[in-house]
Amino acid sequence: MKSARTVLMATLVGALALTAGQVMAREFRSADVQPPDYPTVKAVVYMGDLINKETNGKFTIKIFPNSLLGSEKDVIEQVKLGALDMVRVNVGTLNTICPAMMIPLMPFVFRDTAHMHNVLDGPIGDEMLADCSSQGLVGLAFYDSGARSFYTKKPVRSLADLKGMKIRAQQADVWVSMMRLLGANAVPMPTGEVFTGLKTGLIDGAENNWPSYQSFHHYDAATHYTLDEHSMAPEVLAMSKRVFDSLTPAEQATVRKAAKDSVPYMRKLWQEMELSSRAIVEKAGVEVITVDKAPFKAAMAPLYDQFITEPRLKEMMARIAATP
C-alpha cells in the first residue's frame, strides 16, 4: 500500500513539474524583412538553437521573415512595446531613436570590412548597442550587411548621372539628406515596396548590398549596379527591454551569449551569399560599373556636421578613426 502511495505521489510530482516546465517555457518571436534563406534570418535560427540547447528546451525562437509582421519601422514599435520579442533591423532605420547608431550609418566611416569588425566587435560597438536601452530596446549584436551601392534603371557612371534621379531612401532623415547631397530626389519607402516602385516608375533606382539586390529581384528592374560602396551600415539584432527585463540574470546572459555566438556564423553565410548573389546578377546580364569614389565621398561630407553633433558622438568618431 505504501509502495502504491509512493508511486502515486511520484507521478503527481512529476506531472506538476512537467506542467510547471511547460508554463515556464517561452517562445521568443523575432521579425525580419528578409526571406527565410537570408543570412540574418538563418543566424537568428542558429541563435535559437543555441538558446534551446543551453536552456534544455525552455527557450526557443520563432522567426517571422518576409516582412510578415510589417516594415522595419513598424516592428521596432512592436518590440519597444513588448508586443514582439526581437527584431533584426538595419541601423538606417534604428538610428532615428538611438543616436549612437547614426555613426555606423555615416558614409565611408569604415575603411574596409576588417576595420568595421574591429570597431563593432569591441567596446565602441558595445556602447552603440547600449545606446538603445533608453528607448525600450536591448541591442544584442551587430550583423554584417556588406557595402551598399546604387542600382538604377539607367547607368550611373559618375556623380553627375544621379542628378534628378528618383532614388529610394530608407525611412530616416540621414538617408533623405544623403540623396539630396548627391543631387538625387529621395523617395522614402519600406524595403518591401522597392520592387513595385522600380517596375511602376515611381523610383529610378535604389541602393543596397549584393544579396538584397539579388534576393528581392531588384536586378530584374534595375539592371545597372554602380560600385560606389558609400556605406557599410550594419544590421542590429535587438530585443524588447520589457521582455529582457523579465528574464533572470542567468537567462539574460544566455540570450546575450547566444546572440554574440551567432555573429561568426552569420558572417560566414554572408560572405558566401555575397559572392553567390553577385555571380547570379552578373550572369543575368547586370552591368557592374566601377566609379571614382572620391566625388561621392566629398559630396556626402556635410552629413557629418549635420548629424554627428553631440560631443560624445564626435569623440566616438575619433576613436573609430584611431581603431586599426
PDB file of C-alpha atoms in Angstrom:
ATOM      1  CA  MET A   1       0.000   0.000   0.000  1.00  0.00           C
ATOM      2  CA  LYS A   2       2.807   2.319   0.979  1.00  0.00           C
ATOM      3  CA  SER A   3       4.558   1.471  -2.279  1.00  0.00           C
ATOM      4  CA  ALA A   4       1.446   2.293  -4.327  1.00  0.00           C
ATOM      5  CA  ARG A   5       1.015   5.592  -2.472  1.00  0.00           C
ATOM      6  CA  THR A   6       4.681   6.438  -3.122  1.00  0.00           C
ATOM      7  CA  VAL A   7       4.305   5.703  -6.811  1.00  0.00           C
ATOM      8  CA  LEU A   8       1.152   7.842  -6.962  1.00  0.00           C
ATOM      9  CA  MET A   9       2.868  10.765  -5.220  1.00  0.00           C
ATOM     10  CA  ALA A  10       5.873  10.490  -7.511  1.00  0.00           C
ATOM     11  CA  THR A  11       3.572  10.517 -10.528  1.00  0.00           C
ATOM     12  CA  LEU A  12       1.748  13.618  -9.264  1.00  0.00           C
ATOM     13  CA  VAL A  13       5.007  15.432  -8.508  1.00  0.00           C
ATOM     14  CA  GLY A  14       6.305  14.550 -11.966  1.00  0.00           C
ATOM     15  CA  ALA A  15       3.118  15.807 -13.600  1.00  0.00           C
ATOM     16  CA  LEU A  16       3.264  19.052 -11.647  1.00  0.00           C
ATOM     17  CA  ALA A  17       6.919  19.527 -12.570  1.00  0.00           C
ATOM     18  CA  LEU A  18       6.115  18.905 -16.233  1.00  0.00           C
ATOM     19  CA  THR A  19       3.229  21.375 -16.084  1.00  0.00           C
ATOM     20  CA  ALA A  20       5.441  23.991 -14.425  1.00  0.00           C
ATOM     21  CA  GLY A  21       8.121  23.433 -17.046  1.00  0.00           C
ATOM     22  CA  GLN A  22       5.540  23.889 -19.795  1.00  0.00           C
ATOM     23  CA  VAL A  23       4.270  27.091 -18.199  1.00  0.00           C
ATOM     24  CA  MET A  24       7.785  28.478 -17.895  1.00  0.00           C
ATOM     25  CA  ALA A  25       8.725  27.528 -21.461  1.00  0.00           C
ATOM     26  CA  ARG A  26       8.854  30.530 -23.758  1.00  0.00           C
ATOM     27  CA  GLU A  27       8.932  31.097 -27.484  1.00  0.00           C
ATOM     28  CA  PHE A  28      10.512  34.391 -28.480  1.00  0.00           C
ATOM     29  CA  ARG A  29       9.089  35.852 -31.672  1.00  0.00           C
ATOM     30  CA  SER A  30      11.560  37.618 -33.948  1.00  0.00           C
ATOM     31  CA  ALA A  31      10.836  39.616 -37.110  1.00  0.00           C
ATOM     32  CA  ASP A  32      12.863  40.215 -40.260  1.00  0.00           C
ATOM     33  CA  VAL A  33      12.025  41.779 -43.615  1.00  0.00           C
ATOM     34  CA  GLN A  34      14.363  39.358 -45.381  1.00  0.00           C
ATOM     35  CA  PRO A  35      13.428  35.934 -46.853  1.00  0.00           C
ATOM     36  CA  PRO A  36      13.969  32.672 -44.902  1.00  0.00           C
ATOM     37  CA  ASP A  37      17.258  31.789 -46.613  1.00  0.00           C
ATOM     38  CA  TYR A  38      18.857  35.187 -45.890  1.00  0.00           C
ATOM     39  CA  PRO A  39      21.943  35.162 -43.578  1.00  0.00           C
ATOM     40  CA  THR A  40      20.320  37.328 -40.903  1.00  0.00           C
ATOM     41  CA  VAL A  41      17.298  35.034 -40.685  1.00  0.00           C
ATOM     42  CA  LYS A  42      19.463  31.907 -40.587  1.00  0.00           C
ATOM     43  CA  ALA A  43      21.653  33.492 -37.916  1.00  0.00           C
ATOM     44  CA  VAL A  44      18.676  34.095 -35.617  1.00  0.00           C
ATOM     45  CA  VAL A  45      17.557  30.497 -36.218  1.00  0.00           C
ATOM     46  CA  TYR A  46      21.067  29.434 -35.212  1.00  0.00           C
ATOM     47  CA  MET A  47      20.839  31.645 -32.119  1.00  0.00           C
ATOM     48  CA  GLY A  48      17.540  29.976 -31.264  1.00  0.00           C
ATOM     49  CA  ASP A  49      19.165  26.554 -31.478  1.00  0.00           C
ATOM     50  CA  LEU A  50      21.916  27.694 -29.111  1.00  0.00           C
ATOM     51  CA  ILE A  51      19.403  29.063 -26.607  1.00  0.00           C
ATOM     52  CA  ASN A  52      17.235  25.967 -26.860  1.00  0.00           C
ATOM     53  CA  LYS A  53      20.213  23.715 -26.121  1.00  0.00           C
ATOM     54  CA  GLU A  54      21.539  25.886 -23.294  1.00  0.00           C
ATOM     55  CA  THR A  55      18.126  26.061 -21.568  1.00  0.00           C
ATOM     56  CA  ASN A  56      17.220  22.411 -22.161  1.00  0.00           C
ATOM     57  CA  GLY A  57      14.301  23.366 -24.383  1.00  0.00           C
ATOM     58  CA  LYS A  58      12.909  26.096 -22.137  1.00  0.00           C
ATOM     59  CA  PHE A  59      13.501  28.914 -24.642  1.00  0.00           C
ATOM     60  CA  THR A  60      13.030  28.854 -28.418  1.00  0.00           C
ATOM     61  CA  ILE A  61      12.875  31.493 -31.142  1.00  0.00           C
ATOM     62  CA  LYS A  62      10.286  31.633 -33.918  1.00  0.00           C
ATOM     63  CA  ILE A  63      11.213  33.746 -36.931  1.00  0.00           C
ATOM     64  CA  PHE A  64       8.737  35.770 -38.984  1.00  0.00           C
ATOM     65  CA  PRO A  65      10.610  36.616 -42.234  1.00  0.00           C
ATOM     66  CA  ASN A  66       9.487  38.361 -45.422  1.00  0.00           C
ATOM     67  CA  SER A  67       8.017  41.409 -43.613  1.00  0.00           C
ATOM     68  CA  LEU A  68       5.193  39.208 -42.300  1.00  0.00           C
ATOM     69  CA  LEU A  69       4.801  41.451 -39.248  1.00  0.00           C
ATOM     70  CA  GLY A  70       5.338  44.733 -41.081  1.00  0.00           C
ATOM     71  CA  SER A  71       8.159  47.017 -42.172  1.00  0.00           C
ATOM     72  CA  GLU A  72      11.277  47.553 -40.058  1.00  0.00           C
ATOM     73  CA  LYS A  73       9.817  50.800 -38.735  1.00  0.00           C
ATOM     74  CA  ASP A  74       6.580  49.039 -37.768  1.00  0.00           C
ATOM     75  CA  VAL A  75       8.195  46.127 -35.954  1.00  0.00           C
ATOM     76  CA  ILE A  76      10.550  48.379 -33.981  1.00  0.00           C
ATOM     77  CA  GLU A  77       7.495  49.939 -32.364  1.00  0.00           C
ATOM     78  CA  GLN A  78       6.086  46.488 -31.597  1.00  0.00           C
ATOM     79  CA  VAL A  79       9.351  45.456 -29.935  1.00  0.00           C
ATOM     80  CA  LYS A  80       9.545  48.653 -27.878  1.00  0.00           C
ATOM     81  CA  LEU A  81       6.070  47.935 -26.517  1.00  0.00           C
ATOM     82  CA  GLY A  82       6.885  44.305 -25.778  1.00  0.00           C
ATOM     83  CA  ALA A  83       4.265  43.076 -28.245  1.00  0.00           C
ATOM     84  CA  LEU A  84       7.116  41.453 -30.192  1.00  0.00           C
ATOM     85  CA  ASP A  85      10.207  39.945 -28.568  1.00  0.00           C
ATOM     86  CA  MET A  86      13.002  40.547 -31.076  1.00  0.00           C
ATOM     87  CA  VAL A  87      13.835  42.189 -34.369  1.00  0.00           C
ATOM     88  CA  ARG A  88      16.664  42.316 -36.840  1.00  0.00           C
ATOM     89  CA  VAL A  89      16.838  45.815 -38.262  1.00  0.00           C
ATOM     90  CA  ASN A  90      19.308  47.969 -40.192  1.00  0.00           C
ATOM     91  CA  VAL A  91      20.872  50.935 -38.399  1.00  0.00           C
ATOM     92  CA  GLY A  92      19.420  53.061 -41.185  1.00  0.00           C
ATOM     93  CA  THR A  93      16.038  52.652 -39.515  1.00  0.00           C
ATOM     94  CA  LEU A  94      17.211  52.319 -35.903  1.00  0.00           C
ATOM     95  CA  ASN A  95      19.299  55.496 -35.781  1.00  0.00           C
ATOM     96  CA  THR A  96      16.180  57.661 -35.533  1.00  0.00           C
ATOM     97  CA  ILE A  97      15.711  56.566 -31.915  1.00  0.00           C
ATOM     98  CA  CYS A  98      19.255  55.530 -30.894  1.00  0.00           C
ATOM     99  CA  PRO A  99      21.647  58.456 -31.573  1.00  0.00           C
ATOM    100  CA  ALA A 100      24.849  56.392 -31.481  1.00  0.00           C
ATOM    101  CA  MET A 101      23.510  54.193 -34.291  1.00  0.00           C
ATOM    102  CA  MET A 102      23.933  57.185 -36.569  1.00  0.00           C
ATOM    103  CA  ILE A 103      27.698  56.663 -36.543  1.00  0.00           C
ATOM    104  CA  PRO A 104      27.957  53.325 -38.399  1.00  0.00           C
ATOM    105  CA  LEU A 105      25.437  54.704 -40.854  1.00  0.00           C
ATOM    106  CA  MET A 106      27.703  57.553 -41.941  1.00  0.00           C
ATOM    107  CA  PRO A 107      29.180  57.227 -45.441  1.00  0.00           C
ATOM    108  CA  PHE A 108      32.738  55.919 -45.657  1.00  0.00           C
ATOM    109  CA  VAL A 109      33.094  55.774 -41.842  1.00  0.00           C
ATOM    110  CA  PHE A 110      34.711  52.331 -42.102  1.00  0.00           C
ATOM    111  CA  ARG A 111      37.856  51.891 -44.164  1.00  0.00           C
ATOM    112  CA  ASP A 112      37.034  48.279 -45.021  1.00  0.00           C
ATOM    113  CA  THR A 113      35.287  45.201 -43.623  1.00  0.00           C
ATOM    114  CA  ALA A 114      38.142  44.325 -41.260  1.00  0.00           C
ATOM    115  CA  HIS A 115      38.068  47.832 -39.776  1.00  0.00           C
ATOM    116  CA  MET A 116      34.299  47.612 -39.327  1.00  0.00           C
ATOM    117  CA  HIS A 117      34.593  44.294 -37.484  1.00  0.00           C
ATOM    118  CA  ASN A 118      37.311  45.648 -35.199  1.00  0.00           C
ATOM    119  CA  VAL A 119      35.089  48.573 -34.263  1.00  0.00           C
ATOM    120  CA  LEU A 120      31.775  46.758 -33.851  1.00  0.00           C
ATOM    121  CA  ASP A 121      33.223  43.741 -32.019  1.00  0.00           C
ATOM    122  CA  GLY A 122      34.933  45.940 -29.438  1.00  0.00           C
ATOM    123  CA  PRO A 123      33.914  48.403 -26.715  1.00  0.00           C
ATOM    124  CA  ILE A 124      32.732  51.012 -29.225  1.00  0.00           C
ATOM    125  CA  GLY A 125      30.253  48.529 -30.673  1.00  0.00           C
ATOM    126  CA  ASP A 126      29.005  47.649 -27.194  1.00  0.00           C
ATOM    127  CA  GLU A 127      28.468  51.356 -26.448  1.00  0.00           C
ATOM    128  CA  MET A 128      26.404  51.713 -29.607  1.00  0.00           C
ATOM    129  CA  LEU A 129      24.236  48.722 -28.707  1.00  0.00           C
ATOM    130  CA  ALA A 130      23.702  50.035 -25.178  1.00  0.00           C
ATOM    131  CA  ASP A 131      22.508  53.372 -26.558  1.00  0.00           C
ATOM    132  CA  CYS A 132      19.124  51.825 -27.407  1.00  0.00           C
ATOM    133  CA  SER A 133      18.322  50.854 -23.827  1.00  0.00           C
ATOM    134  CA  SER A 134      16.553  54.117 -23.002  1.00  0.00           C
ATOM    135  CA  GLN A 135      14.273  53.539 -25.993  1.00  0.00           C
ATOM    136  CA  GLY A 136      12.991  50.176 -24.845  1.00  0.00           C
ATOM    137  CA  LEU A 137      15.443  48.098 -26.877  1.00  0.00           C
ATOM    138  CA  VAL A 138      18.338  45.902 -25.783  1.00  0.00           C
ATOM    139  CA  GLY A 139      20.972  45.735 -28.507  1.00  0.00           C
ATOM    140  CA  LEU A 140      22.328  42.194 -28.675  1.00  0.00           C
ATOM    141  CA  ALA A 141      24.675  42.051 -31.674  1.00  0.00           C
ATOM    142  CA  PHE A 142      25.749  43.534 -34.986  1.00  0.00           C
ATOM    143  CA  TYR A 143      25.394  41.530 -38.187  1.00  0.00           C
ATOM    144  CA  ASP A 144      27.139  42.299 -41.466  1.00  0.00           C
ATOM    145  CA  SER A 145      25.260  43.990 -44.257  1.00  0.00           C
ATOM    146  CA  GLY A 146      28.048  44.430 -46.765  1.00  0.00           C
ATOM    147  CA  ALA A 147      28.753  47.558 -48.733  1.00  0.00           C
ATOM    148  CA  ARG A 148      25.777  49.456 -50.115  1.00  0.00           C
ATOM    149  CA  SER A 149      25.924  50.760 -53.685  1.00  0.00           C
ATOM    150  CA  PHE A 150      23.446  52.299 -56.119  1.00  0.00           C
ATOM    151  CA  TYR A 151      21.477  50.285 -58.659  1.00  0.00           C
ATOM    152  CA  THR A 152      19.457  52.062 -61.288  1.00  0.00           C
ATOM    153  CA  LYS A 153      17.381  51.673 -64.430  1.00  0.00           C
ATOM    154  CA  LYS A 154      19.787  53.964 -66.298  1.00  0.00           C
ATOM    155  CA  PRO A 155      23.551  53.663 -65.807  1.00  0.00           C
ATOM    156  CA  VAL A 156      25.271  55.881 -63.241  1.00  0.00           C
ATOM    157  CA  ARG A 157      28.893  56.268 -64.315  1.00  0.00           C
ATOM    158  CA  SER A 158      29.633  59.412 -62.323  1.00  0.00           C
ATOM    159  CA  LEU A 159      28.116  61.510 -59.560  1.00  0.00           C
ATOM    160  CA  ALA A 160      26.576  63.808 -62.163  1.00  0.00           C
ATOM    161  CA  ASP A 161      24.432  60.962 -63.516  1.00  0.00           C
ATOM    162  CA  LEU A 162      22.497  60.768 -60.226  1.00  0.00           C
ATOM    163  CA  LYS A 163      21.223  64.311 -60.577  1.00  0.00           C
ATOM    164  CA  GLY A 164      17.437  64.405 -60.757  1.00  0.00           C
ATOM    165  CA  MET A 165      17.009  60.650 -60.398  1.00  0.00           C
ATOM    166  CA  LYS A 166      14.259  59.391 -58.079  1.00  0.00           C
ATOM    167  CA  ILE A 167      16.129  57.140 -55.677  1.00  0.00           C
ATOM    168  CA  ARG A 168      14.540  55.088 -52.912  1.00  0.00           C
ATOM    169  CA  ALA A 169      15.801  56.107 -49.490  1.00  0.00           C
ATOM    170  CA  GLN A 170      15.437  54.291 -46.204  1.00  0.00           C
ATOM    171  CA  GLN A 171      12.893  55.897 -43.913  1.00  0.00           C
ATOM    172  CA  ALA A 172      15.327  58.089 -41.962  1.00  0.00           C
ATOM    173  CA  ASP A 173      16.390  61.731 -42.310  1.00  0.00           C
ATOM    174  CA  VAL A 174      20.045  60.878 -42.897  1.00  0.00           C
ATOM    175  CA  TRP A 175      19.251  58.816 -45.997  1.00  0.00           C
ATOM    176  CA  VAL A 176      16.996  61.517 -47.392  1.00  0.00           C
ATOM    177  CA  SER A 177      19.713  64.133 -46.825  1.00  0.00           C
ATOM    178  CA  MET A 178      22.296  61.842 -48.402  1.00  0.00           C
ATOM    179  CA  MET A 179      20.297  61.574 -51.629  1.00  0.00           C
ATOM    180  CA  ARG A 180      19.817  65.324 -51.791  1.00  0.00           C
ATOM    181  CA  LEU A 181      23.529  65.980 -51.349  1.00  0.00           C
ATOM    182  CA  LEU A 182      24.176  63.637 -54.258  1.00  0.00           C
ATOM    183  CA  GLY A 183      21.709  65.564 -56.404  1.00  0.00           C
ATOM    184  CA  ALA A 184      19.048  62.840 -56.432  1.00  0.00           C
ATOM    185  CA  ASN A 185      15.398  63.095 -55.397  1.00  0.00           C
ATOM    186  CA  ALA A 186      14.851  60.955 -52.296  1.00  0.00           C
ATOM    187  CA  VAL A 187      11.752  58.743 -52.205  1.00  0.00           C
ATOM    188  CA  PRO A 188      11.458  57.170 -48.718  1.00  0.00           C
ATOM    189  CA  MET A 189       9.782  53.759 -48.704  1.00  0.00           C
ATOM    190  CA  PRO A 190       9.980  50.352 -46.964  1.00  0.00           C
ATOM    191  CA  THR A 191      12.131  47.621 -48.482  1.00  0.00           C
ATOM    192  CA  GLY A 192       9.084  45.587 -49.438  1.00  0.00           C
ATOM    193  CA  GLU A 193       7.813  48.312 -51.796  1.00  0.00           C
ATOM    194  CA  VAL A 194      11.024  48.868 -53.776  1.00  0.00           C
ATOM    195  CA  PHE A 195      10.428  46.236 -56.475  1.00  0.00           C
ATOM    196  CA  THR A 196       6.990  47.623 -57.311  1.00  0.00           C
ATOM    197  CA  GLY A 197       8.395  51.147 -57.210  1.00  0.00           C
ATOM    198  CA  LEU A 198      11.040  50.225 -59.764  1.00  0.00           C
ATOM    199  CA  LYS A 199       8.572  48.412 -62.011  1.00  0.00           C
ATOM    200  CA  THR A 200       5.992  51.195 -61.994  1.00  0.00           C
ATOM    201  CA  GLY A 201       8.488  54.025 -62.435  1.00  0.00           C
ATOM    202  CA  LEU A 202       7.792  55.541 -59.018  1.00  0.00           C
ATOM    203  CA  ILE A 203      11.563  55.353 -58.496  1.00  0.00           C
ATOM    204  CA  ASP A 204      14.522  55.191 -60.892  1.00  0.00           C
ATOM    205  CA  GLY A 205      16.769  53.284 -58.549  1.00  0.00           C
ATOM    206  CA  ALA A 206      17.750  52.348 -55.021  1.00  0.00           C
ATOM    207  CA  GLU A 207      20.849  51.403 -53.069  1.00  0.00           C
ATOM    208  CA  ASN A 208      21.708  48.252 -51.181  1.00  0.00           C
ATOM    209  CA  ASN A 209      24.135  45.345 -50.937  1.00  0.00           C
ATOM    210  CA  TRP A 210      24.553  42.467 -53.370  1.00  0.00           C
ATOM    211  CA  PRO A 211      22.383  39.909 -51.517  1.00  0.00           C
ATOM    212  CA  SER A 212      19.436  42.285 -51.070  1.00  0.00           C
ATOM    213  CA  TYR A 213      19.693  43.428 -54.687  1.00  0.00           C
ATOM    214  CA  GLN A 214      19.561  39.801 -55.784  1.00  0.00           C
ATOM    215  CA  SER A 215      17.188  38.210 -53.244  1.00  0.00           C
ATOM    216  CA  PHE A 216      14.483  40.850 -53.711  1.00  0.00           C
ATOM    217  CA  HIS A 217      14.893  40.508 -57.513  1.00  0.00           C
ATOM    218  CA  HIS A 218      15.510  44.238 -57.866  1.00  0.00           C
ATOM    219  CA  TYR A 219      18.013  43.391 -60.605  1.00  0.00           C
ATOM    220  CA  ASP A 220      15.065  42.413 -62.797  1.00  0.00           C
ATOM    221  CA  ALA A 221      14.032  46.065 -62.906  1.00  0.00           C
ATOM    222  CA  ALA A 222      17.270  47.982 -62.259  1.00  0.00           C
ATOM    223  CA  THR A 223      19.990  46.454 -64.395  1.00  0.00           C
ATOM    224  CA  HIS A 224      22.929  48.764 -63.612  1.00  0.00           C
ATOM    225  CA  TYR A 225      24.897  48.380 -60.355  1.00  0.00           C
ATOM    226  CA  THR A 226      27.304  51.217 -59.544  1.00  0.00           C
ATOM    227  CA  LEU A 227      30.080  50.215 -57.121  1.00  0.00           C
ATOM    228  CA  ASP A 228      30.475  53.388 -55.107  1.00  0.00           C
ATOM    229  CA  GLU A 229      30.207  51.417 -51.824  1.00  0.00           C
ATOM    230  CA  HIS A 230      29.137  54.507 -49.914  1.00  0.00           C
ATOM    231  CA  SER A 231      28.004  52.716 -46.753  1.00  0.00           C
ATOM    232  CA  MET A 232      28.725  49.604 -44.695  1.00  0.00           C
ATOM    233  CA  ALA A 233      25.787  50.211 -42.377  1.00  0.00           C
ATOM    234  CA  PRO A 234      25.423  47.025 -40.312  1.00  0.00           C
ATOM    235  CA  GLU A 235      22.361  45.192 -39.121  1.00  0.00           C
ATOM    236  CA  VAL A 236      21.328  45.150 -35.457  1.00  0.00           C
ATOM    237  CA  LEU A 237      19.700  42.327 -33.541  1.00  0.00           C
ATOM    238  CA  ALA A 238      17.656  43.833 -30.707  1.00  0.00           C
ATOM    239  CA  MET A 239      15.316  42.540 -28.021  1.00  0.00           C
ATOM    240  CA  SER A 240      12.436  44.219 -26.241  1.00  0.00           C
ATOM    241  CA  LYS A 241      13.713  45.673 -22.959  1.00  0.00           C
ATOM    242  CA  ARG A 242      10.409  44.747 -21.331  1.00  0.00           C
ATOM    243  CA  VAL A 243      10.928  41.145 -22.331  1.00  0.00           C
ATOM    244  CA  PHE A 244      14.640  41.147 -21.492  1.00  0.00           C
ATOM    245  CA  ASP A 245      13.999  42.605 -18.033  1.00  0.00           C
ATOM    246  CA  SER A 246      11.506  39.808 -17.331  1.00  0.00           C
ATOM    247  CA  LEU A 247      14.329  37.263 -17.573  1.00  0.00           C
ATOM    248  CA  THR A 248      16.627  36.243 -14.749  1.00  0.00           C
ATOM    249  CA  PRO A 249      20.274  37.471 -14.886  1.00  0.00           C
ATOM    250  CA  ALA A 250      21.365  33.970 -15.916  1.00  0.00           C
ATOM    251  CA  GLU A 251      18.766  33.872 -18.704  1.00  0.00           C
ATOM    252  CA  GLN A 252      19.801  37.319 -19.881  1.00  0.00           C
ATOM    253  CA  ALA A 253      23.413  36.177 -20.047  1.00  0.00           C
ATOM    254  CA  THR A 254      22.344  33.136 -22.088  1.00  0.00           C
ATOM    255  CA  VAL A 255      20.485  35.327 -24.586  1.00  0.00           C
ATOM    256  CA  ARG A 256      23.399  37.755 -24.917  1.00  0.00           C
ATOM    257  CA  LYS A 257      25.949  34.988 -25.403  1.00  0.00           C
ATOM    258  CA  ALA A 258      23.841  33.170 -27.980  1.00  0.00           C
ATOM    259  CA  ALA A 259      23.428  36.411 -29.935  1.00  0.00           C
ATOM    260  CA  LYS A 260      27.175  37.105 -29.920  1.00  0.00           C
ATOM    261  CA  ASP A 261      27.935  33.483 -30.839  1.00  0.00           C
ATOM    262  CA  SER A 262      25.641  33.751 -33.853  1.00  0.00           C
ATOM    263  CA  VAL A 263      27.749  36.565 -35.349  1.00  0.00           C
ATOM    264  CA  PRO A 264      30.626  34.459 -36.784  1.00  0.00           C
ATOM    265  CA  TYR A 265      28.063  32.067 -38.240  1.00  0.00           C
ATOM    266  CA  MET A 266      26.190  34.949 -39.854  1.00  0.00           C
ATOM    267  CA  ARG A 267      29.383  36.439 -41.301  1.00  0.00           C
ATOM    268  CA  LYS A 268      30.352  33.134 -42.894  1.00  0.00           C
ATOM    269  CA  LEU A 269      26.923  32.846 -44.510  1.00  0.00           C
ATOM    270  CA  TRP A 270      27.121  36.476 -45.567  1.00  0.00           C
ATOM    271  CA  GLN A 271      30.434  36.102 -47.353  1.00  0.00           C
ATOM    272  CA  GLU A 272      29.153  33.056 -49.204  1.00  0.00           C
ATOM    273  CA  MET A 273      25.894  34.755 -50.170  1.00  0.00           C
ATOM    274  CA  GLU A 274      27.609  37.959 -51.272  1.00  0.00           C
ATOM    275  CA  LEU A 275      29.764  36.068 -53.763  1.00  0.00           C
ATOM    276  CA  SER A 276      26.831  33.948 -54.919  1.00  0.00           C
ATOM    277  CA  SER A 277      24.470  36.925 -55.316  1.00  0.00           C
ATOM    278  CA  ARG A 278      26.939  38.902 -57.382  1.00  0.00           C
ATOM    279  CA  ALA A 279      27.549  35.900 -59.633  1.00  0.00           C
ATOM    280  CA  ILE A 280      23.796  35.435 -60.158  1.00  0.00           C
ATOM    281  CA  VAL A 281      23.088  39.029 -61.175  1.00  0.00           C
ATOM    282  CA  GLU A 282      26.158  39.264 -63.376  1.00  0.00           C
ATOM    283  CA  LYS A 283      25.086  36.078 -65.148  1.00  0.00           C
ATOM    284  CA  ALA A 284      21.657  37.660 -65.633  1.00  0.00           C
ATOM    285  CA  GLY A 285      23.316  40.484 -67.558  1.00  0.00           C
ATOM    286  CA  VAL A 286      23.543  43.239 -64.933  1.00  0.00           C
ATOM    287  CA  GLU A 287      26.124  45.882 -65.769  1.00  0.00           C
ATOM    288  CA  VAL A 288      28.583  46.407 -62.882  1.00  0.00           C
ATOM    289  CA  ILE A 289      30.045  49.904 -63.045  1.00  0.00           C
ATOM    290  CA  THR A 290      33.232  50.951 -61.247  1.00  0.00           C
ATOM    291  CA  VAL A 291      33.378  54.664 -60.417  1.00  0.00           C
ATOM    292  CA  ASP A 292      35.703  57.150 -58.785  1.00  0.00           C
ATOM    293  CA  LYS A 293      34.501  57.187 -55.158  1.00  0.00           C
ATOM    294  CA  ALA A 294      36.168  60.495 -54.266  1.00  0.00           C
ATOM    295  CA  PRO A 295      33.391  62.759 -55.658  1.00  0.00           C
ATOM    296  CA  PHE A 296      30.749  60.694 -53.825  1.00  0.00           C
ATOM    297  CA  LYS A 297      32.686  60.914 -50.571  1.00  0.00           C
ATOM    298  CA  ALA A 298      33.185  64.667 -50.924  1.00  0.00           C
ATOM    299  CA  ALA A 299      29.510  65.267 -51.716  1.00  0.00           C
ATOM    300  CA  MET A 300      28.403  63.365 -48.593  1.00  0.00           C
ATOM    301  CA  ALA A 301      30.890  65.033 -46.223  1.00  0.00           C
ATOM    302  CA  PRO A 302      28.345  67.646 -44.940  1.00  0.00           C
ATOM    303  CA  LEU A 303      26.335  64.809 -43.377  1.00  0.00           C
ATOM    304  CA  TYR A 304      28.891  64.589 -40.569  1.00  0.00           C
ATOM    305  CA  ASP A 305      28.325  68.165 -39.436  1.00  0.00           C
ATOM    306  CA  GLN A 306      24.580  67.798 -39.839  1.00  0.00           C
ATOM    307  CA  PHE A 307      24.038  64.549 -37.947  1.00  0.00           C
ATOM    308  CA  ILE A 308      27.067  63.991 -35.687  1.00  0.00           C
ATOM    309  CA  THR A 309      26.594  66.949 -33.354  1.00  0.00           C
ATOM    310  CA  GLU A 310      26.816  65.546 -29.813  1.00  0.00           C
ATOM    311  CA  PRO A 311      30.303  65.745 -28.227  1.00  0.00           C
ATOM    312  CA  ARG A 312      30.152  62.086 -27.158  1.00  0.00           C
ATOM    313  CA  LEU A 313      29.409  61.008 -30.716  1.00  0.00           C
ATOM    314  CA  LYS A 314      32.229  63.112 -32.120  1.00  0.00           C
ATOM    315  CA  GLU A 315      34.559  61.552 -29.567  1.00  0.00           C
ATOM    316  CA  MET A 316      33.353  58.126 -30.645  1.00  0.00           C
ATOM    317  CA  MET A 317      34.056  59.007 -34.251  1.00  0.00           C
ATOM    318  CA  ALA A 318      37.618  59.943 -33.307  1.00  0.00           C
ATOM    319  CA  ARG A 319      38.094  56.593 -31.577  1.00  0.00           C
ATOM    320  CA  ILE A 320      36.771  54.786 -34.650  1.00  0.00           C
ATOM    321  CA  ALA A 321      39.267  56.607 -36.851  1.00  0.00           C
ATOM    322  CA  ALA A 322      42.045  55.544 -34.460  1.00  0.00           C
ATOM    323  CA  THR A 323      40.947  51.887 -34.459  1.00  0.00           C
ATOM    324  CA  PRO A 324      43.241  49.693 -36.566  1.00  0.00           C
TER     325      PRO A 324
END
